[in-house]
Amino acid sequence: MAGAGLLLGSLSAAAAPGPSPHPAAPPTARYWVRLRHKAGVQFSPAAYFSPAAQARRQRQHLPACDSTDFPVRPDFVRQITAVADSVTLVSRWFNAVACRATPGQAARLRRLPGVRSVEPWPVQTPVVASTKQANERGTMTISADDRQLARRQTASLGGAAFQQAGFRGQGLRIAIFDVGFLGAAQHPAFQRLLAEKRLVATHDFVRNRPNVFVSGTHGTEVLSCIAGLLPDGTPLGLAPQAEFLLARTERLNREIYAEEEAWLAAAEWADRNGADIINSSLGYTDRRYFPEQMNGRTSLVARAAELAVRKGILVVNAAGNDGEDPDWRTIGTPADADSVLAVGGLDPDTYLHIDFSSYGPSADRRVKPNVIAFGTVLAAAPGGYVRTQGTSFSSPLLAGFAACAWQQNRSLTVMQLFDQLQRCADLYPYFDYAHGYGLPQAAALLRPAAPAPRPRPSVDFVRQDTVLAVLIRPEAAVIPAQVLPLYSDSVTLVGGTRNTTVPAVGREELAPPLNKPGGNRPAQSQPPAEADPGLVPLVRPGYLYWHVADGRGVLRSYEVREVTQRAVLQIPLRTLRPGDTVRVCYRGLTQSYLVP
C-alpha cells in the first residue's frame, strides 16, 4: 500500500503542470433574491389557511389576508431556478427567494426582469455552537428534590391559580421550533398528548420531511416544559392540554445561515396551520452578528418574528445563555425583536438572575429580557427525566403561561396579551436588564379588573447633604420567617458550604456601580405558597431592587440587594444627573424619586 501511495503521488506531480481536462466548477454561495411585486397572482385565504388560522385572524380583527400572504409569482421562481445552482427557500412573507449560486449566476440573477436585488449572505463557517448541548439521557428514578423542582417550576408562576380556574391551554395551538424531538413519540410524559391526537402537524425544515423525532433531544425537553407530565401526573409545564405543531429548524451543534431560512419557513408554516404561539428556544449571536446588531431589525429571523406577530401569533423566545461570556453577554436574535417576548432565566435557589442568562437591553436600548422564569428545570428526555439548565426552558414555561392567559380571554390581540404578560410580573412597573419586569403571576393576571386599594409606601427617599438615602418604613420592615423543606435528600440545598453572598447582577457598564452588595442570600426561596398540599411553602426573599434611569427611561445602573437593615441604600448625589429617576421596588411596590 505504501508503494501505491508513492506512485499516486508521483503521477499527480507529473500531471500538475498540464491543463486539467475538467476545470473545477466555480464555488457557490448563498444569496437572498428580493422580487419586485406579486402582480397578477391569485389567492384564496379560505383554501390556503387552516380553519384555526382563519379563526385566529377573526378573533384579533385582522384581515383574512394581506399581500404578504400571496404566493410568489411562479414565473419569477422558474426564472431564478433556471439560473441559480439551487433554490433553498421561497418566502411569501418577504416576496423573496433564497438560493445558492456562483458569482456569475448571481450577476445573471440581477438582470432578471422580476428581481429587485440580489444580496449575498455573509460568509460563515459552521462551528460548534456554545449554547447547544449534546443529547441528554434521563432516568425514571426521580428524587424528592427533583419532584420538588418539578412542582416549583410551575408554582413559581402561580400555576395552581390557572389549574383551579380550569386553564390548561385547551384550544390553544403552540408551535415549537427546535433542533429535534428525539424520543418524544415514545416518552410516557407525552402519552396523553399523543393519545388525544393533539400533535397536529410536524415538519423537518432542515431535511424537508415530516419526521421531527430525530437529531436532538433538546426539543423533547422544551416540549415537556409546556406539556410534559411526571408518572404521578405532576405537570412539568402549564399547558398540557394545548395542541402542538413541531418544527425542526436547527442542525445539532452547528449554526449556519440556513437555520434562519428554516425558522422563516417554519413561521410561515405555523401561521398557515393556525399557531397561536411560537416557542423558539433558539438564538443567533456571535457566530454571525455583532452585539450592536441586536436591534430587532438586522437579522432575517428577527424580521420574520415581527411579521409573525403581525399575523396575530405571540412569539416567545429564550433570551440566551451568554450572560457569563465576556465577549457577548447580551440577548441573541430573534429575542431582540421589539414585539417578541424575550424570557430570561431565574435561579430557583435565590430567585435572582441565574448567572448564564443573557442580559439586555437591546442594541437600541429597549427593555430585554421582558420577563423571567426558572432557568433550572426538571424535563423529559429519552429514558426518563433529567434536571437541566438554560433559558431554553424558561421560554416554554412562559409559553405555557401565555397559553393559559390567552385561554382566559381569547378576545385579546397578540400585543394586548404581550402587555398583560409584562404587567402581571411581580416587579412591574420596575424593570432591569437582568430580570425584565420579573416573574409573571397567574393570580395577578386573573385578578378582577376593579382597581385594588392603593398600597402604603414601603420606603422613604431622604435627600441629605451628599447622598440620597433609601429607608425601609417601620411597617414594611417585618419579614416573615421562612419554612424550610423537610425532605432528607434536599438537606444540601438549605445549608452546606456554598457561597451565600448576593451577586451583584447585571450592572450596566456605562456607569460605575454606586454601592456594593452585602449580606447573605437565603437558600431555596419562593413566592407565597399556593394551596397545593404537595408543595413546601416558602417565603420569597425580601430583596430590594433599584435602578437609575435617564430622562429617556434608559438604565444607567441597577442592582439587587438583600435587606438586612432599614437604612438599606445611600446613593451619592454626584452620580445622579438632573432628570434622572431613581426607582426602588420592595415587597411588590415600586416607588420613584425624580432628581431635580
mmCIF file of N, CA, C and O in Angstrom, residues 12 37 44 80 133 165 258 260 263 287 291 293-294 304 322 340 419 449 470 526 556 559:
data_model
loop_
_atom_site.group_PDB
_atom_site.id
_atom_site.type_symbol
_atom_site.label_atom_id
_atom_site.label_comp_id
_atom_site.label_asym_id
_atom_site.label_seq_id
_atom_site.Cartn_x
_atom_site.Cartn_y
_atom_site.Cartn_z
ATOM 1 N N SER A 12 0.577 12.408 -9.711
ATOM 2 C CA SER A 12 -0.046 13.711 -9.502
ATOM 3 C C SER A 12 0.934 14.827 -9.772
ATOM 4 O O SER A 12 0.603 15.835 -10.400
ATOM 5 N N HIS A 37 -42.571 42.505 -7.249
ATOM 6 C CA HIS A 37 -44.009 42.618 -6.995
ATOM 7 C C HIS A 37 -44.654 41.240 -7.081
ATOM 8 O O HIS A 37 -43.989 40.238 -7.402
ATOM 9 N N SER A 44 -56.625 32.488 -2.516
ATOM 10 C CA SER A 44 -57.846 32.253 -1.748
ATOM 11 C C SER A 44 -57.465 31.940 -0.315
ATOM 12 O O SER A 44 -56.951 30.848 -0.033
ATOM 13 N N ILE A 80 -35.617 32.145 -11.711
ATOM 14 C CA ILE A 80 -34.498 32.039 -10.771
ATOM 15 C C ILE A 80 -33.980 30.611 -10.732
ATOM 16 O O ILE A 80 -32.761 30.369 -10.726
ATOM 17 N N GLN A 133 -26.251 21.787 23.531
ATOM 18 C CA GLN A 133 -25.719 20.712 24.336
ATOM 19 C C GLN A 133 -25.856 19.399 23.596
ATOM 20 O O GLN A 133 -26.678 19.243 22.704
ATOM 21 N N ALA A 165 -58.762 27.414 38.026
ATOM 22 C CA ALA A 165 -59.702 28.067 37.117
ATOM 23 C C ALA A 165 -60.004 27.216 35.890
ATOM 24 O O ALA A 165 -60.818 27.609 35.051
ATOM 25 N N ALA A 258 -28.579 28.933 6.951
ATOM 26 C CA ALA A 258 -29.755 28.189 6.505
ATOM 27 C C ALA A 258 -30.752 27.994 7.634
ATOM 28 O O ALA A 258 -31.950 27.828 7.383
ATOM 29 N N GLU A 260 -31.731 30.246 9.779
ATOM 30 C CA GLU A 260 -32.648 31.386 9.786
ATOM 31 C C GLU A 260 -33.688 31.240 8.677
ATOM 32 O O GLU A 260 -34.859 31.598 8.847
ATOM 33 N N TRP A 263 -36.143 28.834 10.018
ATOM 34 C CA TRP A 263 -37.022 29.481 11.002
ATOM 35 C C TRP A 263 -38.131 30.242 10.292
ATOM 36 O O TRP A 263 -39.311 30.161 10.662
ATOM 37 N N ARG A 287 -21.778 33.997 16.202
ATOM 38 C CA ARG A 287 -21.371 33.196 15.063
ATOM 39 C C ARG A 287 -21.658 33.929 13.754
ATOM 40 O O ARG A 287 -21.156 33.565 12.719
ATOM 41 N N PRO A 291 -22.898 42.502 18.666
ATOM 42 C CA PRO A 291 -23.911 42.933 19.649
ATOM 43 C C PRO A 291 -24.695 44.155 19.212
ATOM 44 O O PRO A 291 -25.889 44.259 19.484
ATOM 45 N N GLN A 293 -25.853 44.811 16.491
ATOM 46 C CA GLN A 293 -26.883 44.447 15.515
ATOM 47 C C GLN A 293 -28.109 43.813 16.172
ATOM 48 O O GLN A 293 -29.080 43.491 15.475
ATOM 49 N N MET A 294 -28.092 43.671 17.477
ATOM 50 C CA MET A 294 -29.249 43.090 18.176
ATOM 51 C C MET A 294 -30.301 44.180 18.423
ATOM 52 O O MET A 294 -30.606 44.552 19.555
ATOM 53 N N ALA A 304 -38.598 38.181 10.620
ATOM 54 C CA ALA A 304 -39.619 37.144 10.454
ATOM 55 C C ALA A 304 -40.487 37.031 11.698
ATOM 56 O O ALA A 304 -41.713 36.869 11.610
ATOM 57 N N ASP A 322 -25.642 33.528 27.306
ATOM 58 C CA ASP A 322 -24.317 34.139 27.191
ATOM 59 C C ASP A 322 -24.000 35.130 28.301
ATOM 60 O O ASP A 322 -23.101 35.962 28.158
ATOM 61 N N VAL A 340 -41.286 40.569 20.348
ATOM 62 C CA VAL A 340 -41.004 39.203 20.782
ATOM 63 C C VAL A 340 -40.830 39.192 22.293
ATOM 64 O O VAL A 340 -40.086 40.019 22.841
ATOM 65 N N ASP A 419 -48.671 42.809 26.529
ATOM 66 C CA ASP A 419 -48.683 43.822 27.577
ATOM 67 C C ASP A 419 -49.129 43.231 28.909
ATOM 68 O O ASP A 419 -48.540 43.522 29.957
ATOM 69 N N ALA A 449 -60.908 43.130 37.279
ATOM 70 C CA ALA A 449 -60.447 44.396 36.710
ATOM 71 C C ALA A 449 -60.592 45.575 37.656
ATOM 72 O O ALA A 449 -60.000 46.619 37.446
ATOM 73 N N VAL A 470 -32.231 55.756 51.032
ATOM 74 C CA VAL A 470 -33.471 54.993 50.920
ATOM 75 C C VAL A 470 -33.644 54.230 52.226
ATOM 76 O O VAL A 470 -32.778 53.426 52.604
ATOM 77 N N GLN A 526 -39.150 31.250 47.569
ATOM 78 C CA GLN A 526 -40.267 31.151 46.646
ATOM 79 C C GLN A 526 -41.351 32.139 47.020
ATOM 80 O O GLN A 526 -41.440 32.567 48.162
ATOM 81 N N ARG A 556 -28.985 53.508 33.598
ATOM 82 C CA ARG A 556 -27.540 53.744 33.682
ATOM 83 C C ARG A 556 -26.889 52.802 34.694
ATOM 84 O O ARG A 556 -25.707 52.520 34.608
ATOM 85 N N GLU A 559 -29.258 47.322 40.444
ATOM 86 C CA GLU A 559 -28.685 46.403 41.430
ATOM 87 C C GLU A 559 -29.817 45.740 42.206
ATOM 88 O O GLU A 559 -30.911 46.287 42.341
#
